[in-house]
CSV table of C-alpha atoms and ligand atoms in Angstrom, one decimal:
chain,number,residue,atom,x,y,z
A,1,UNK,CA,123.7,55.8,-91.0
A,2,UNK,CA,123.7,57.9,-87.6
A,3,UNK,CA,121.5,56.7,-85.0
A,4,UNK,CA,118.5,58.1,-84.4
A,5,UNK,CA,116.8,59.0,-81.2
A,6,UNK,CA,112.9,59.9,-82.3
A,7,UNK,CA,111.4,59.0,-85.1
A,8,UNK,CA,108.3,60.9,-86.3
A,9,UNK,CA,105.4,59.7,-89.3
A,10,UNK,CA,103.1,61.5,-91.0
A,11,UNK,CA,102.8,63.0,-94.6
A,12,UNK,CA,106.3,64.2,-95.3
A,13,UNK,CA,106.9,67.7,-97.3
A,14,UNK,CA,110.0,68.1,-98.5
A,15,UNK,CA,111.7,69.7,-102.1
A,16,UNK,CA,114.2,68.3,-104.4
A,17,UNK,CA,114.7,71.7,-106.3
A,18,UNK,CA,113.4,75.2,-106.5
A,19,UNK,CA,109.6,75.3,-107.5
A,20,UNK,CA,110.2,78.3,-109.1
A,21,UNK,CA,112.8,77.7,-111.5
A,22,UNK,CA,112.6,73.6,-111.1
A,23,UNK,CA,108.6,73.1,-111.6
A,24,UNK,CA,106.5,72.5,-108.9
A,25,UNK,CA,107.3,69.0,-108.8
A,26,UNK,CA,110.0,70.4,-107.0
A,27,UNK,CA,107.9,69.7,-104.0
A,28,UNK,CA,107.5,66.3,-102.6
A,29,UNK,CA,104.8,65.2,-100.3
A,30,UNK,CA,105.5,61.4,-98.9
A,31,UNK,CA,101.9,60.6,-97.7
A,32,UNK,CA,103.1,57.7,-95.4
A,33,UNK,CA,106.4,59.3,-94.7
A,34,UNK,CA,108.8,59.1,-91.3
A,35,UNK,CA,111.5,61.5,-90.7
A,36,UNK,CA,114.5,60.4,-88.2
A,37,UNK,CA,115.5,62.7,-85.7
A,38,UNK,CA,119.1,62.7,-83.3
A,39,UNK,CA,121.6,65.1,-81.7
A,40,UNK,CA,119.7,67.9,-83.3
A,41,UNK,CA,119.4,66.9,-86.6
A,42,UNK,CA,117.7,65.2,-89.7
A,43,UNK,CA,119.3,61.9,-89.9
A,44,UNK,CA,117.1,60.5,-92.3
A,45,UNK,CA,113.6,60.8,-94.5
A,46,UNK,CA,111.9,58.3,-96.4
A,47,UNK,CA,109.0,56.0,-96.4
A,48,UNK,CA,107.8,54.9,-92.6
A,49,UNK,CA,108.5,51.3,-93.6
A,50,UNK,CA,112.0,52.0,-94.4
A,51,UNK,CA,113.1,54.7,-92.2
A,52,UNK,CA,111.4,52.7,-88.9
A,53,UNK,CA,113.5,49.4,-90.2
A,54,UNK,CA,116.5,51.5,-90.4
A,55,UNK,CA,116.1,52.7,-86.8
A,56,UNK,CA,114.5,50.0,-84.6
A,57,UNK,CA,115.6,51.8,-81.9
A,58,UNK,CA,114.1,55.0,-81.9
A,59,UNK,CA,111.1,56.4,-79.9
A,60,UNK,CA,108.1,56.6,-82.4
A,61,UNK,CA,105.8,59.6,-82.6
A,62,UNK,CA,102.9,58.9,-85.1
A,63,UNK,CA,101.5,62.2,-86.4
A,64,UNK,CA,98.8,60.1,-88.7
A,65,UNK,CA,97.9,62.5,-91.2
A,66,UNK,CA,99.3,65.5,-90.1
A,67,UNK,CA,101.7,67.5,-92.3
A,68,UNK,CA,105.3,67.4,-91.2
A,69,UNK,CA,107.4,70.1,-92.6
A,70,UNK,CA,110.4,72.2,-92.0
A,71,UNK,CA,109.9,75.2,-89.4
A,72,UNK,CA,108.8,78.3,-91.2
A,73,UNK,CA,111.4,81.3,-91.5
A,74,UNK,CA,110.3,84.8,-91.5
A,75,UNK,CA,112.5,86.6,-93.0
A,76,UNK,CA,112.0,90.0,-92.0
A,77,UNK,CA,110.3,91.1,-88.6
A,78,UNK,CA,110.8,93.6,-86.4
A,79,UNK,CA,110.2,92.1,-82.8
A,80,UNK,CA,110.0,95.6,-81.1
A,81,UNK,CA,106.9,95.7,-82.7
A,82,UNK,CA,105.4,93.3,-81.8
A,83,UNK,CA,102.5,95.1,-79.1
A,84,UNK,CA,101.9,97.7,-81.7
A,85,UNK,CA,100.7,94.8,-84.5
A,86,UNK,CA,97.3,95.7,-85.6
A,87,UNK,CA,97.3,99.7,-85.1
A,88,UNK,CA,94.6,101.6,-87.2
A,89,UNK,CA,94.8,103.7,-89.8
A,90,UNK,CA,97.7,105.1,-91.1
A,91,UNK,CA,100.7,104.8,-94.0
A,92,UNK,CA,104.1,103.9,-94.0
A,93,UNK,CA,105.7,107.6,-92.2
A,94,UNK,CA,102.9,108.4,-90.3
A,95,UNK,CA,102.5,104.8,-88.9
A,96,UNK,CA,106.4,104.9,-88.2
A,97,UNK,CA,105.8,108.3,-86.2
A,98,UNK,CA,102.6,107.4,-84.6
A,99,UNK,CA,102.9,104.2,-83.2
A,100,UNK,CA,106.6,102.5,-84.0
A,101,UNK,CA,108.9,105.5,-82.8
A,102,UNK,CA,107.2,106.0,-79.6
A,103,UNK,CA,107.2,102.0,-78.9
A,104,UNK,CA,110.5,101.7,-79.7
A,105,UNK,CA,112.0,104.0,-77.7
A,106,UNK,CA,110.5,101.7,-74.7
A,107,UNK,CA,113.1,99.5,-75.0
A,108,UNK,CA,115.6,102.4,-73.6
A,109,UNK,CA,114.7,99.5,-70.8
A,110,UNK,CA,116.2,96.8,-70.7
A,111,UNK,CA,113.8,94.8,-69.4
A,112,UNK,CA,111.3,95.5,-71.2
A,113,UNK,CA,113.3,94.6,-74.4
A,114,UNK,CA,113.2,90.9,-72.3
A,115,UNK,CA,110.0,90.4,-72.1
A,116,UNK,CA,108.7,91.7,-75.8
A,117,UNK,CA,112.0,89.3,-76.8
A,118,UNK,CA,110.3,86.6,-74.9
A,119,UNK,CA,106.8,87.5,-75.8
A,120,UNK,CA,107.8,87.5,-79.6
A,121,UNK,CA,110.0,84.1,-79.6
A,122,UNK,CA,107.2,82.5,-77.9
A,123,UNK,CA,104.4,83.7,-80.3
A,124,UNK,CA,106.4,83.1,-83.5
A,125,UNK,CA,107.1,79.0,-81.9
A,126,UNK,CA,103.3,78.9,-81.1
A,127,UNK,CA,102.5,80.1,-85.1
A,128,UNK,CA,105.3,77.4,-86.1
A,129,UNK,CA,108.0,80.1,-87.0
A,130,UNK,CA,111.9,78.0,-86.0
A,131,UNK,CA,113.8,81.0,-87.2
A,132,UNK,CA,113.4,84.5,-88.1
A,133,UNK,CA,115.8,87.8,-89.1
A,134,UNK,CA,114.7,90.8,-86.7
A,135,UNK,CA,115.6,94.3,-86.7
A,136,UNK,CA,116.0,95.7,-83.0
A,137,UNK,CA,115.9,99.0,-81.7
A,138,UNK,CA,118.7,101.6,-81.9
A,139,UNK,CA,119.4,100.0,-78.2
A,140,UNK,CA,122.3,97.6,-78.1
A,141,UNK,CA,120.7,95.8,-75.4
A,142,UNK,CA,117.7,95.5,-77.5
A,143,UNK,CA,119.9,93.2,-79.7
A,144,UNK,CA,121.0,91.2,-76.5
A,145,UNK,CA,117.3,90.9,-75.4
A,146,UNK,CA,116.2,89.0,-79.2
A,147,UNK,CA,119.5,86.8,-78.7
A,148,UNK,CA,119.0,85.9,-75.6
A,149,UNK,CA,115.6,84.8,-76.2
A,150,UNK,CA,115.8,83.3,-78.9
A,151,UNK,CA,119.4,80.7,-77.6
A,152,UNK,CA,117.2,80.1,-74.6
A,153,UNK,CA,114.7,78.4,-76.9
A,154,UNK,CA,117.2,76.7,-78.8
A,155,UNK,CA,116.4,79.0,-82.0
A,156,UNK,CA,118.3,79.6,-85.4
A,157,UNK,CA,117.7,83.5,-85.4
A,158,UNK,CA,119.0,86.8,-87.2
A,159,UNK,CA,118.9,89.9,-85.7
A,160,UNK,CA,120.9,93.9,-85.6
A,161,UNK,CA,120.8,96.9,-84.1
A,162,UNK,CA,118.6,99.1,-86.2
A,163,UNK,CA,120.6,102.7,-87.1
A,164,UNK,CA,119.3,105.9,-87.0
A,165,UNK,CA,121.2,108.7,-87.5
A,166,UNK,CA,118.5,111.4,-89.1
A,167,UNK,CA,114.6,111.9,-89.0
A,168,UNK,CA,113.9,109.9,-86.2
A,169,UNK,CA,112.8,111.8,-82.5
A,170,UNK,CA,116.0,112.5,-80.5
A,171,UNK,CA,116.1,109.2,-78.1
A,172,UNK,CA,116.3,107.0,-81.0
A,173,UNK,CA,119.0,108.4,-82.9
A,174,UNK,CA,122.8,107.6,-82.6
A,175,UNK,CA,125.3,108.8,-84.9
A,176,UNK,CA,127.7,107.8,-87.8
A,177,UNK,CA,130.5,106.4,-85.5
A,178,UNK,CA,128.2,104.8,-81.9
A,179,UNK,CA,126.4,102.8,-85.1
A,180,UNK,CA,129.3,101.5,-86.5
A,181,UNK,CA,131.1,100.9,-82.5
A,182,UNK,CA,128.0,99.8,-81.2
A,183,UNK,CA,126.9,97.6,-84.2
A,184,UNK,CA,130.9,96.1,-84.1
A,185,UNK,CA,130.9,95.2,-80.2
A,186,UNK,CA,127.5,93.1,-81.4
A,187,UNK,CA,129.1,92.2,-84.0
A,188,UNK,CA,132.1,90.1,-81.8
A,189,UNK,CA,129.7,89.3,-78.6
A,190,UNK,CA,126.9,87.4,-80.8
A,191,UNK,CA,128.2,86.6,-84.3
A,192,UNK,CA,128.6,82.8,-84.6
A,193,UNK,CA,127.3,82.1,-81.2
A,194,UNK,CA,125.5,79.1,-81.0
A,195,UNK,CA,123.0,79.6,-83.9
A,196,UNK,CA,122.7,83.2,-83.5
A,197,UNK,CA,124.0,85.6,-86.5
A,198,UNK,CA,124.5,89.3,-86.2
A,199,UNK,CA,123.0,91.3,-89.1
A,200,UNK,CA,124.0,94.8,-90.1
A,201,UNK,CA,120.9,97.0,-89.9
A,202,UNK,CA,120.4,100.5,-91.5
A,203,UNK,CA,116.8,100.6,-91.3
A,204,UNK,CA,116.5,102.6,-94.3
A,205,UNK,CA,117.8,105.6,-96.5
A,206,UNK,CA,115.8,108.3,-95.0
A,207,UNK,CA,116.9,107.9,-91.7
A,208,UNK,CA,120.5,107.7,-91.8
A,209,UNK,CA,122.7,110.2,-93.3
A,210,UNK,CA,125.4,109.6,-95.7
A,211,UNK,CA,127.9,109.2,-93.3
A,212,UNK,CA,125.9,106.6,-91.5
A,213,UNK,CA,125.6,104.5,-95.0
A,214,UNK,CA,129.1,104.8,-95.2
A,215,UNK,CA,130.5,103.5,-92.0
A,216,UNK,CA,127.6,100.9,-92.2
A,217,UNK,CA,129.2,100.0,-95.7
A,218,UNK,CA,132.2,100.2,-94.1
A,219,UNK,CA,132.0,97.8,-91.5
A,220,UNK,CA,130.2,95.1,-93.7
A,221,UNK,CA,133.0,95.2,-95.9
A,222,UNK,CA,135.2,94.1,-92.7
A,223,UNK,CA,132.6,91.3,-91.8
A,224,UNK,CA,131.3,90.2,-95.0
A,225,UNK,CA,130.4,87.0,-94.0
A,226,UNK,CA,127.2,89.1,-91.9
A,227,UNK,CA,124.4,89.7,-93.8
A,228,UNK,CA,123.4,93.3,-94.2
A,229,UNK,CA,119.3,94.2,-93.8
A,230,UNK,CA,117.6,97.1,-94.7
A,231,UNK,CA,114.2,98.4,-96.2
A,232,UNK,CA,113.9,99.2,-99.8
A,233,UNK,CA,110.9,100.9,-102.4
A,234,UNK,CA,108.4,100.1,-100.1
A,235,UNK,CA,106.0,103.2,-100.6
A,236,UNK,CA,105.7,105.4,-103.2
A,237,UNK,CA,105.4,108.5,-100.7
A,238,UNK,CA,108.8,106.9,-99.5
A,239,UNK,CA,110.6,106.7,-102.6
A,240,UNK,CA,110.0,110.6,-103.9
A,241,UNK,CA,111.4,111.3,-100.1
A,242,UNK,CA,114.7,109.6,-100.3
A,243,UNK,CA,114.8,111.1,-104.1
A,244,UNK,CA,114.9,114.6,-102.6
A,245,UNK,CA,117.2,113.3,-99.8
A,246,UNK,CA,119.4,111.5,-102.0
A,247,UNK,CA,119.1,113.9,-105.3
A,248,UNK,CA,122.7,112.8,-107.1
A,249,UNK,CA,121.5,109.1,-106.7
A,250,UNK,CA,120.4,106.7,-109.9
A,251,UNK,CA,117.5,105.3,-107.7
A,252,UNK,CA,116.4,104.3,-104.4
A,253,UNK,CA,119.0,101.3,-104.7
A,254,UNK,CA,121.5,103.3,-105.5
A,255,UNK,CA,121.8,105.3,-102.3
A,256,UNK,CA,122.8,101.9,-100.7
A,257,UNK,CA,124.9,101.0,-103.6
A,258,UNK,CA,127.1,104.2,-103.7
A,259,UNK,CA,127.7,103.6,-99.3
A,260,UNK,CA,128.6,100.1,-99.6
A,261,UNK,CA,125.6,98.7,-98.8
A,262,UNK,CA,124.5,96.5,-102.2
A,263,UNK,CA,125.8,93.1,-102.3
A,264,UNK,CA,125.6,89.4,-101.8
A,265,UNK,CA,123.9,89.1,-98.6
A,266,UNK,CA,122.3,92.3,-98.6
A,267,UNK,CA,118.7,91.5,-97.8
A,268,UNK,CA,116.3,94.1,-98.8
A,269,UNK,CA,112.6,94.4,-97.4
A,270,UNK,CA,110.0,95.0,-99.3
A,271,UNK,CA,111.4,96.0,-102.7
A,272,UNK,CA,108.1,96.5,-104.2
A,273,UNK,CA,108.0,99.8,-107.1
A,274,UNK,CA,111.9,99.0,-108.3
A,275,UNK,CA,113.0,100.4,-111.3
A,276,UNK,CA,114.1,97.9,-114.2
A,277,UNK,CA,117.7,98.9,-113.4
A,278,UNK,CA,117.1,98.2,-109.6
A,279,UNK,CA,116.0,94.9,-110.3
A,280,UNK,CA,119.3,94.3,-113.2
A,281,UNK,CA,121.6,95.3,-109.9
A,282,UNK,CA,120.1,92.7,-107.5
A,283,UNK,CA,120.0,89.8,-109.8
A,284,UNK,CA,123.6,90.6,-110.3
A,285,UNK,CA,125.0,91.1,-107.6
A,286,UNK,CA,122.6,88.2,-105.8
A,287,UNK,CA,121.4,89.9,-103.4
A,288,UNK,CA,117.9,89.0,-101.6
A,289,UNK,CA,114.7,90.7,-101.8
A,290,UNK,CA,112.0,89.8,-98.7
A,291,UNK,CA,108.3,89.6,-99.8
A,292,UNK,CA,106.0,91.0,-96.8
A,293,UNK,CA,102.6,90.8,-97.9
A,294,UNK,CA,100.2,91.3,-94.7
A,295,UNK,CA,102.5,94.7,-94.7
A,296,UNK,CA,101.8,95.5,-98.0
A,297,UNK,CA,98.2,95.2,-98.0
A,298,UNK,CA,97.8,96.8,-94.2
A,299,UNK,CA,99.9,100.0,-94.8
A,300,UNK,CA,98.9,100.0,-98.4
A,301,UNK,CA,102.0,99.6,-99.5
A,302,UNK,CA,101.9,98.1,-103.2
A,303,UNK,CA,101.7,94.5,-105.0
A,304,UNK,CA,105.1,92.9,-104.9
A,305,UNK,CA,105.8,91.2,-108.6
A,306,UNK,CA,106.2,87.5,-107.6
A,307,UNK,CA,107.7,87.0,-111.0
A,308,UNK,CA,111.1,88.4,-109.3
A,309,UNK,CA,111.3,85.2,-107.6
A,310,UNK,CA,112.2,83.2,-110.6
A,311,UNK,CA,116.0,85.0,-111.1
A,312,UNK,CA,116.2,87.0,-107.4
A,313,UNK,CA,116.9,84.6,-104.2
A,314,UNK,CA,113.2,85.9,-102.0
A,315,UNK,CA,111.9,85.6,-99.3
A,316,UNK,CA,108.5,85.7,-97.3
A,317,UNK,CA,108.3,87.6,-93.9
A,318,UNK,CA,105.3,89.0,-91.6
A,319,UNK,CA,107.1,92.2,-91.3
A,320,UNK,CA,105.9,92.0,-87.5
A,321,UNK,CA,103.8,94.8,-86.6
A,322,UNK,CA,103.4,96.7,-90.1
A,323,UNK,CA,102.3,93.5,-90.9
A,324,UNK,CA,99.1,92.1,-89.4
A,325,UNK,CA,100.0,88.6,-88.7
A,326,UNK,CA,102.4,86.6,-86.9
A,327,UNK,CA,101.6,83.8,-88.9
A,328,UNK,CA,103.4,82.6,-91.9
A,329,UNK,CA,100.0,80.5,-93.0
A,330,UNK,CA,98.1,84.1,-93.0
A,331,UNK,CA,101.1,85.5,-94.8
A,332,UNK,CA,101.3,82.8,-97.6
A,333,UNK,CA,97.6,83.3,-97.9
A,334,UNK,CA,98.3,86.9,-98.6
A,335,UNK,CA,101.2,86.2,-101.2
A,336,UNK,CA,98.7,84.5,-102.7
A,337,UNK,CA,96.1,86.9,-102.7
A,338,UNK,CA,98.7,89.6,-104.0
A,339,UNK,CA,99.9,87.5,-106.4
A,340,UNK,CA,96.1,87.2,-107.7
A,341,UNK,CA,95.7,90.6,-107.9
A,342,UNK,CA,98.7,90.8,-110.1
A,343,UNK,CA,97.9,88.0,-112.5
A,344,UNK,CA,100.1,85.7,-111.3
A,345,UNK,CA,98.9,82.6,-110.0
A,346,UNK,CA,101.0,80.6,-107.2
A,347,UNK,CA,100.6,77.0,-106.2
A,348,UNK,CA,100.5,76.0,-103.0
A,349,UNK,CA,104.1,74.4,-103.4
A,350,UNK,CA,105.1,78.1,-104.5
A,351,UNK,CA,104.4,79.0,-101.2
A,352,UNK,CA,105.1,76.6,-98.8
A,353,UNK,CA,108.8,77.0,-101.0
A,354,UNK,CA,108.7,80.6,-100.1
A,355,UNK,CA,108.1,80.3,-96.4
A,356,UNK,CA,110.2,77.5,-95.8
A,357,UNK,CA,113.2,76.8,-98.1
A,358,UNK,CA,112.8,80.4,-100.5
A,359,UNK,CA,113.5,82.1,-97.1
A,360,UNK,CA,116.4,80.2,-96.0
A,361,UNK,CA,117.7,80.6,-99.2
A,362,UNK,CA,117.3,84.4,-98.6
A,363,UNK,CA,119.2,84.2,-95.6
A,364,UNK,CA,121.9,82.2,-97.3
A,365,UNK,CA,121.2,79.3,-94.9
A,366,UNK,CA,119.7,76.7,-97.4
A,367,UNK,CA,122.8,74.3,-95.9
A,368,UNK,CA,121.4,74.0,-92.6
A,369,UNK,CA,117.1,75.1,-92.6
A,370,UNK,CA,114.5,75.0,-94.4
A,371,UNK,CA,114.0,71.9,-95.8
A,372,UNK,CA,113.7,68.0,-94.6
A,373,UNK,CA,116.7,66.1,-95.7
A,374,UNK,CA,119.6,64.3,-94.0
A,375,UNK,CA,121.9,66.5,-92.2
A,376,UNK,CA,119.6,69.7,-92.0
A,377,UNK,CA,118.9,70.9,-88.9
A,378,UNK,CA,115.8,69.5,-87.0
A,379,UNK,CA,113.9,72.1,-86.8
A,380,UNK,CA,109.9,70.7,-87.4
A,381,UNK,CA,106.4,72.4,-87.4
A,382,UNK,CA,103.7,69.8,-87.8
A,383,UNK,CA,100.5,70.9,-89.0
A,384,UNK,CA,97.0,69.5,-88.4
A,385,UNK,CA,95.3,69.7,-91.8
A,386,UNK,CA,92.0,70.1,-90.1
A,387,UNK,CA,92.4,72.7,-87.0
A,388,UNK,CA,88.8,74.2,-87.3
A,389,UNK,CA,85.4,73.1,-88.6
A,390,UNK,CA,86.1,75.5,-91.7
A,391,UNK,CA,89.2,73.9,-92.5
A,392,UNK,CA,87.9,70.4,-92.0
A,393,UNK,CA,84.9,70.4,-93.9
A,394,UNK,CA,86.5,72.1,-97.2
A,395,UNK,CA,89.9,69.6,-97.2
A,396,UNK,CA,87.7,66.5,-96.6
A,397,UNK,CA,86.9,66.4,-100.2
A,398,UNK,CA,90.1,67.2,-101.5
A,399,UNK,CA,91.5,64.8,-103.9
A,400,UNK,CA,95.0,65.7,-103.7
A,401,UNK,CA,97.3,66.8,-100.9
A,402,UNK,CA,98.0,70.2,-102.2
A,403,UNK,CA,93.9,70.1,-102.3
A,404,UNK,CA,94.0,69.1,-98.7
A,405,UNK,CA,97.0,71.6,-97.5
A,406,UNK,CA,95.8,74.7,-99.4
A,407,UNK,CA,92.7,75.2,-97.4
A,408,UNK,CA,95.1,75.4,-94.0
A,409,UNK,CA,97.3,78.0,-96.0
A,410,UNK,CA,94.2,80.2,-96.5
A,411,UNK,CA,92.4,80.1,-93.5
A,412,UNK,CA,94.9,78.2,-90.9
A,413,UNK,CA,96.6,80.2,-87.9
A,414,UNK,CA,98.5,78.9,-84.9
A,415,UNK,CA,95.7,76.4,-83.9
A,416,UNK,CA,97.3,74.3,-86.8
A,417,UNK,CA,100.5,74.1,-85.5
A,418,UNK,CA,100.4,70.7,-83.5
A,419,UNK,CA,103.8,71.0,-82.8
A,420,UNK,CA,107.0,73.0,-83.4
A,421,UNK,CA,110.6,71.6,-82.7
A,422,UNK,CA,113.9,73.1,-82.5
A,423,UNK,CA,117.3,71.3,-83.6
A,424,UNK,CA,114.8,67.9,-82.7
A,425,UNK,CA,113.5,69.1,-79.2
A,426,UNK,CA,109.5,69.3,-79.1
A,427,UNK,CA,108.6,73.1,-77.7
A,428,UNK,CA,104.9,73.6,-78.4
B,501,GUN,N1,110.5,101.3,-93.3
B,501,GUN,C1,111.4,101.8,-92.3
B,501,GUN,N2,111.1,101.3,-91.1
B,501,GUN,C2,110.1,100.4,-91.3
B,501,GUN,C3,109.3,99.6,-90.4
B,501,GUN,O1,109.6,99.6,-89.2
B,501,GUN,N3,108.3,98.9,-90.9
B,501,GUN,C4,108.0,99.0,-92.2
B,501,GUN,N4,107.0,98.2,-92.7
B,501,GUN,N5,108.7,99.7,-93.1
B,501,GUN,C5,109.7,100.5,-92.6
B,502,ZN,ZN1,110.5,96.2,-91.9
């Protein structure tokens, strides 16, 4: 065994399997549990007695009962957006028009795509979030801003230029060929940098013409190991729009499909009103769909079926600013709710799987986040179970842990998070 710098205690949630398709005993919860920290990684987890003998030399950092878990992931967030979260009052193309266009054409500066970068990377570490996959602007340096941000705090992070080529205002659109240049030069300057990975970003159908999708699809082919990101059947309003731009195509997947732009690694946002032969071409081709609940609710988008998550790699995501919430608690709490509406009913293990684990898997990172087990990265968010007198007084009674965790997952925020690290470093 490795040796190990830091060793922390406290309740311990890890998983052995997929809740989803393996049963929620899936999910383990050590109640008097120690993970072992060192050069950035898990070394070990176990019982405190064992892990502690193991490593007599370690620091010790006793968390009591606190819930140690792996960092949450967000899987899909658009960082620009971050000072227009919570803007009243409108759906998905008026809200884009409104308030998103105009903000992101801000970060024409440069600087000012720093400091959003730095304001975003340090809100998401303060609500527990390790790692995230970001759309940018249709700025390059926009792209460099997120990157930056995110090495400088040690973070595993995804992000792209977002390409717009058609109904978008005229400073945020660049064309077939400065997307494809543009996204390429980001391509070689960030890709496999430290723990940054570069992610090709049409932002959706109705804003980039045909020939866009196609040298997009293009230059995936020529990096497939990127993953590909892009918005799909979000809004009804939406769909009949890319219908009567798109009118040869099958569905709304298709008009990805036919540019080059369905595949393994394709990570598709949203993905709510699919048709039964959308759904038959993602779970073939394993592709990833992204729930964002707090998105779905606040621009009225739809009720995501939950039950895709059983045969279709998903993920869970704030969707940072249509979504309301940079908080992965608030947004399993609204899975939850969502799934409710639906009649599907999710354990607490369902989600804590999606926000953690489901979402690396998403990202096709299960090998390095996500989870606690030797050899993962160490990236940690340790939760008090009892942040606010609400909280407090409603777990007390709770016979089980999942009884103790779930009231945190409904009503917890960032004054849960007692602390957040990065590949083993404590940074809130
Ligand atoms: N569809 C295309 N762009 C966006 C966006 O920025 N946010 C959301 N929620 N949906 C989109
Ligand atoms: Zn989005």
């Amino acid at each position: 065994m490795s040796n190990a710098d830091t060793v922390l205690l406290g309740q311990v949630l890890s998983f052995a399997g997929d809740p989803f398709t393996d049963g929620i005993d899936a999910a383990r919860i050590d109640r008097s549990g120690a993970v072992a920290l060192g050069a950035g990684k898990i070394i070990a987890q176990g019982p405190a007695d064992t892990i502690r003998a193991a490593h007599p030399q370690a620091r010790v950092v006793d968390y009591g009962s606190d819930l140690i878990s792996a960092g949450f992931i967000d899987a899909h967030v658009h960082y620009p957006q971050t000072a227009i979260i919570a803007s009243w009052g409108k759906r998905l193309i008026d809200w884009l028009n409104t308030y998103t266009f105009p903000e992101e054409a801000r970060f024409g500066d440069a600087a000012y795509a720093g400091e959003i970068a730095q304001r975003y990377t340090g809100l998401a570490l303060a609500h527990g979030t390790t790692s995230f996959c970001s759309y940018g602007t249709i700025h390059p340096a926009s792209v460099d801003a997120i990157f930056a941000a995110a090495s400088a705090r040690g973070m595993r992070a995804w992000a792209g230029k977002t390409c717009m080529d058609r109904n978008a205002p005229d400073n945020l659109r660049d064309s077939a060929q400065s997307a494809y240049d543009d996204s390429a030069a980001l391509i070689a300057k960030w890709h496999g940098a430290g723990r940054m990975s570069y992610v090709i970003t049409p932002r959706f159908s109705p804003t980039s013409t045909p020939d866009q999708l196609s040298a997009l699809g293009a230059l995936w082919a020529e990096n497939p190991n990127c993953l590909m990101q892009t918005h799909l059947s979000e809004q009804v309003d939406e769909i009949a729009w890319v219908k009567s731009l798109f009118p040869s195509a099958r569905d709304y997947l298709d008009t990805y499909e036919a540019h080059g732009l369905l595949g393994k690694g394709g990570i598709y946002g949203h993905a709510i009103h699919l048709e039964p032969r959308e759904i038959d071409r993602l779970r073939e081709v394993d592709a990833s769909v992204v729930h964002c609940p707090t998105s779905n609710t606040f621009i009225g988008s739809g009720l995501f079926d939950m039950g895709l998550a059983a045969s279709i790699r998903t993920g869970l995501a704030t969707d940072t600013g249509g979504g309301s919430s940079f908080s992965m608690l608030r947004t399993m709490a609204a899975a939850y709710e969502v799934a409710q509406l639906r009649g599907q009913s999710l354990h607490p293990a369902h989600l804590w799987y999606l926000a953690t684990a489901g979402s690396a898997r998403a990202l096709h990172a299960s090998h390095q986040i996500g989870n606690i087990a030797a050899g993962m990265e160490a990236d940690l968010t340790i939760l008090n179970l009892s942040s606010t007198p609400a909280i407090a007084q409603a777990s007390a009674h709770a016979q089980t842990l999942w009884q103790q965790l779930f009231p945190t997952i409904m009503m917890g925020d960032d004054r849960a998070i007692r602390a957040t690290y990065v590949a083993g470093v404590k940074t809130v």
